[in-house]
Amino acid sequence: MTNLAIARDPTQIAGAGSWDYRVLDVVDSTNTYAARLPPWTAIRAKTQTAGRGRRQERCWVSDVGGLWLSAVLPCPGLRRRWEVLPLAIGWAVVDAVHALGVTTVRLRWPNDVMVGAAKLAGLLVERYTNESAVVGIGLNVFNFPERSLPALVGRTARLADLIRGDYSIDDVAAQVLRSVRKAHNSVLESGFGVIAADLNRGWEKPRRVKITLEGEDVSIDADFHGIDPEGRLRITRGDGAAEAYDAAQVVLLRET
Ligand code: BTN
């Protein structure tokens, strides 16, 4: 456990610009709510009745005490340029949690925020318009997801178990929004290169994975080697041949 020292006001974050930050008691999904809001709006709900996960069939447990946040980002220029946003936002949430004092946080491709084998946060990035993206972030803070869904026992992590000190969910939101803006700036100014290189530093050591590809019944055992410049998963199988897949082609990735 580490102690915490962070910027406290999500609406005015020094060096990171300001957000129109609103807190609601309950919504179905903050992503759905934020769909038509303008860029630089951020919506936090204390609970969600229909929080959505990245895989379509998955609902996202959104009990009181967690950070359920959707931030709207401008996406000027070609749509293709912003296809890396899910990875860039994964990088941002890891950056924020690291800044809060959790040095063991890491990203599991494409954007599960992990501590050891337990999931601390998940992301759902959606494009409702050509001009913007909604970045949904679910991060366990003081909540107990396994009480709502016993199948999650042992599979989730909470910030409250990792950092001590006097902090609120809004304090955590402030840090996350600061890092989200930093990632957005980086993609806008230099494309994906800087963030991709940083992510690949964290993925330098090959990791054994089992992946299920879209349209295939059997899973593949492979070694994960980070990402290519487009953010695609790079793997090798037994024969050593290199392959690359984008997030839409990979139904499931498990670390073994
Ligand atoms: C996943 O790992 O499957 C993604 C989970 C994303 C959950 C967040 S909570 C805030 C936002 N609103 C939603 O309905 N989903 C995202």
XYZ file of C-alpha atoms and ligand atoms in Angstrom:
272
model
C 0.000 0.000 0.000
C 1.224 3.484 -0.846
C 0.019 6.897 0.208
C -1.579 9.222 -2.256
C -0.896 12.743 -3.467
C -3.044 13.951 -6.366
C -4.699 16.923 -8.050
C -8.154 17.184 -6.505
C -10.425 19.143 -8.847
C -11.538 17.281 -11.988
C -12.858 20.442 -13.658
C -9.631 22.448 -13.375
C -6.585 20.340 -13.788
C -3.377 22.334 -13.982
C -1.542 21.795 -17.238
C -4.265 19.521 -18.557
C -7.022 21.980 -19.448
C -10.527 21.899 -18.062
C -13.404 19.441 -18.387
C -17.132 19.988 -18.056
C -17.367 17.357 -15.288
C -20.787 16.240 -14.036
C -21.741 13.688 -11.401
C -25.106 11.894 -11.646
C -26.684 9.509 -9.155
C -27.838 6.812 -11.552
C -27.914 6.267 -15.325
C -28.291 3.169 -17.491
C -24.803 3.565 -18.989
C -22.581 6.649 -18.825
C -21.412 5.863 -22.381
C -24.984 5.949 -23.697
C -25.673 9.131 -21.711
C -22.535 10.825 -23.084
C -23.202 9.778 -26.693
C -24.528 13.171 -27.853
C -22.614 15.450 -25.489
C -19.899 17.805 -26.759
C -16.160 17.136 -26.531
C -14.483 17.711 -23.169
C -17.596 16.687 -21.249
C -17.082 13.981 -18.616
C -19.969 12.154 -16.952
C -19.579 10.171 -13.754
C -22.453 8.107 -12.343
C -22.563 6.770 -8.802
C -24.209 3.621 -10.201
C -25.230 2.294 -13.613
C -28.260 0.049 -14.138
C -27.015 -1.277 -17.497
C -23.255 -0.695 -17.531
C -21.822 -2.241 -20.687
C -18.649 -4.279 -21.126
C -16.466 -4.535 -24.198
C -17.809 -7.923 -25.194
C -21.392 -7.508 -26.288
C -22.940 -10.094 -24.047
C -21.232 -8.694 -20.961
C -22.849 -6.319 -18.486
C -20.480 -4.366 -16.280
C -21.034 -4.519 -12.528
C -21.388 -0.866 -11.456
C -21.974 -0.829 -7.717
C -21.680 2.259 -5.516
C -18.080 3.158 -4.701
C -16.580 2.543 -8.131
C -15.559 5.066 -10.774
C -17.995 4.820 -13.709
C -16.887 7.543 -16.055
C -17.387 8.511 -19.703
C -15.333 11.260 -21.314
C -16.086 12.742 -24.732
C -13.003 13.451 -26.871
C -12.759 15.371 -30.141
C -11.472 13.259 -33.056
C -10.526 15.666 -35.857
C -9.296 14.440 -39.230
C -9.354 10.934 -40.607
C -11.334 8.322 -38.687
C -8.432 5.916 -39.107
C -6.117 8.085 -37.053
C -8.285 7.504 -33.979
C -8.549 3.724 -34.280
C -5.706 3.506 -31.774
C -7.754 5.344 -29.130
C -8.752 2.192 -27.161
C -5.062 1.379 -26.670
C -4.104 4.997 -26.013
C -6.792 5.258 -23.323
C -5.609 1.983 -21.809
C -2.178 3.571 -21.620
C -3.769 6.678 -20.005
C -5.551 4.735 -17.265
C -2.357 2.822 -16.449
C -0.530 6.181 -16.347
C -3.152 7.589 -13.942
C -3.144 4.582 -11.622
C 0.663 4.611 -11.650
C 0.620 8.329 -10.742
C -1.692 7.477 -7.848
C 1.049 5.239 -6.485
C 0.321 1.734 -7.810
C 3.616 0.737 -9.419
C 2.490 -2.818 -10.277
C -0.320 -1.742 -12.623
C -0.079 -2.974 -16.220
C -2.086 -3.225 -19.427
C -3.344 -6.539 -20.814
C -3.923 -6.170 -24.552
C -5.957 -4.422 -25.735
C -7.109 -2.433 -22.711
C -7.701 -4.342 -19.486
C -5.983 -2.583 -16.613
C -4.500 -5.293 -14.407
C -2.721 -5.708 -11.106
C -1.205 -9.185 -11.175
C -3.912 -11.451 -12.589
C -6.775 -9.291 -11.234
C -8.648 -6.699 -13.282
C -8.691 -3.202 -11.801
C -10.333 -1.354 -14.698
C -11.937 -1.950 -18.078
C -12.527 0.384 -21.009
C -15.183 0.745 -23.648
C -14.363 3.260 -26.402
C -17.229 4.013 -28.797
C -17.728 6.291 -31.811
C -21.258 7.707 -32.006
C -20.291 10.581 -34.326
C -17.516 11.262 -36.828
C -16.272 14.197 -34.769
C -15.912 12.603 -31.341
C -15.396 9.429 -29.327
C -16.877 8.378 -25.997
C -14.292 6.869 -23.725
C -15.912 4.774 -20.989
C -13.832 3.831 -17.974
C -14.887 1.484 -15.195
C -12.417 1.405 -12.308
C -12.916 -0.391 -9.000
C -12.157 2.006 -6.149
C -14.093 1.427 -2.879
C -16.760 -0.929 -4.321
C -16.997 -4.737 -3.978
C -17.855 -6.098 -7.440
C -17.791 -9.733 -6.270
C -20.694 -9.055 -3.883
C -22.869 -8.300 -6.933
C -21.384 -11.106 -9.033
C -19.775 -13.949 -7.042
C -18.112 -15.271 -10.233
C -15.739 -12.310 -9.911
C -14.234 -13.531 -6.622
C -10.441 -13.389 -6.922
C -10.584 -11.850 -10.385
C -10.900 -8.145 -9.586
C -8.691 -5.598 -7.829
C -9.754 -2.396 -5.994
C -7.824 0.831 -5.603
C -8.786 0.936 -1.908
C -6.706 -2.224 -1.352
C -3.711 -0.743 -3.175
C -3.468 2.855 -1.953
C -4.314 4.291 1.409
C -5.001 7.903 2.357
C -7.870 10.317 2.355
C -9.166 10.440 -1.204
C -12.490 10.417 -3.008
C -13.756 8.972 -6.288
C -13.659 12.518 -7.724
C -9.954 12.729 -6.865
C -9.367 9.523 -8.829
C -11.497 10.886 -11.698
C -9.322 14.028 -11.758
C -6.164 11.982 -12.194
C -7.746 9.778 -14.864
C -9.040 12.774 -16.834
C -5.624 14.396 -16.695
C -4.020 11.284 -18.220
C -6.798 10.926 -20.805
C -6.100 14.456 -22.007
C -2.374 13.696 -22.083
C -2.983 10.616 -24.277
C -5.294 12.581 -26.572
C -2.653 15.321 -26.980
C -0.026 12.741 -27.809
C -2.143 11.102 -30.565
C -3.118 14.515 -31.924
C 0.440 15.856 -32.024
C 2.569 12.824 -32.839
C 0.234 10.020 -33.878
C 0.481 6.731 -32.020
C 4.290 6.350 -32.057
C 5.153 7.671 -28.595
C 2.441 5.718 -26.766
C 3.022 2.560 -28.830
C 6.729 2.608 -27.947
C 5.919 3.014 -24.254
C 3.380 0.193 -24.356
C 5.856 -2.094 -26.096
C 8.446 -1.370 -23.393
C 5.945 -2.839 -20.920
C 5.380 -5.836 -23.215
C 9.047 -6.535 -23.986
C 9.039 -9.956 -22.348
C 6.929 -12.377 -24.447
C 3.909 -13.698 -22.575
C 2.128 -17.002 -23.139
C -1.505 -16.448 -24.191
C -4.509 -18.384 -25.432
C -6.550 -16.493 -27.993
C -9.833 -17.147 -29.729
C -10.159 -15.591 -33.160
C -13.425 -14.365 -34.647
C -15.220 -17.145 -36.516
C -13.006 -19.917 -35.125
C -14.092 -22.500 -32.545
C -10.712 -23.527 -31.214
C -8.347 -21.271 -29.306
C -4.698 -20.808 -30.229
C -1.725 -21.106 -27.889
C 0.782 -18.400 -28.745
C 3.430 -15.990 -27.468
C 2.350 -12.348 -27.243
C 4.958 -9.825 -28.478
C 3.266 -6.456 -27.999
C 1.789 -4.392 -30.822
C 2.655 -3.268 -34.338
C 2.469 0.458 -35.358
C -1.300 0.093 -35.967
C -1.860 -1.293 -32.475
C -2.487 -4.847 -33.675
C -1.624 -7.755 -31.419
C 1.620 -9.463 -32.495
C 1.915 -13.170 -31.803
C 4.025 -16.150 -32.782
C 2.860 -19.738 -32.726
C 4.844 -22.987 -32.493
C 6.335 -22.621 -35.988
C 7.719 -19.176 -35.060
C 5.838 -17.353 -37.843
C 4.722 -13.843 -36.852
C 1.033 -12.906 -37.106
C -0.883 -9.705 -36.321
C -4.558 -9.262 -35.416
C -6.672 -6.231 -34.606
C -9.044 -6.074 -31.642
C -12.108 -6.853 -33.790
C -10.512 -10.148 -34.882
C -9.754 -11.339 -31.351
C -12.792 -12.568 -29.422
C -10.894 -13.533 -26.297
C -7.347 -13.301 -24.982
C -6.333 -15.129 -21.833
C -2.907 -15.103 -20.219
C -1.740 -18.615 -19.349
C -14.727 -4.169 -20.270
O -13.643 -4.417 -19.725
O -15.457 -5.080 -20.691
C -15.151 -2.736 -20.443
C -15.900 -2.182 -19.257
C -16.266 -0.716 -19.408
C -17.137 -0.224 -18.280
C -17.337 1.269 -18.310
S -18.121 1.887 -16.847
C -18.334 3.441 -17.587
C -18.729 3.185 -19.036
N -20.163 2.976 -19.165
C -20.467 1.740 -19.589
O -21.613 1.320 -19.808
N -19.345 1.030 -19.762
C -18.155 1.821 -19.463
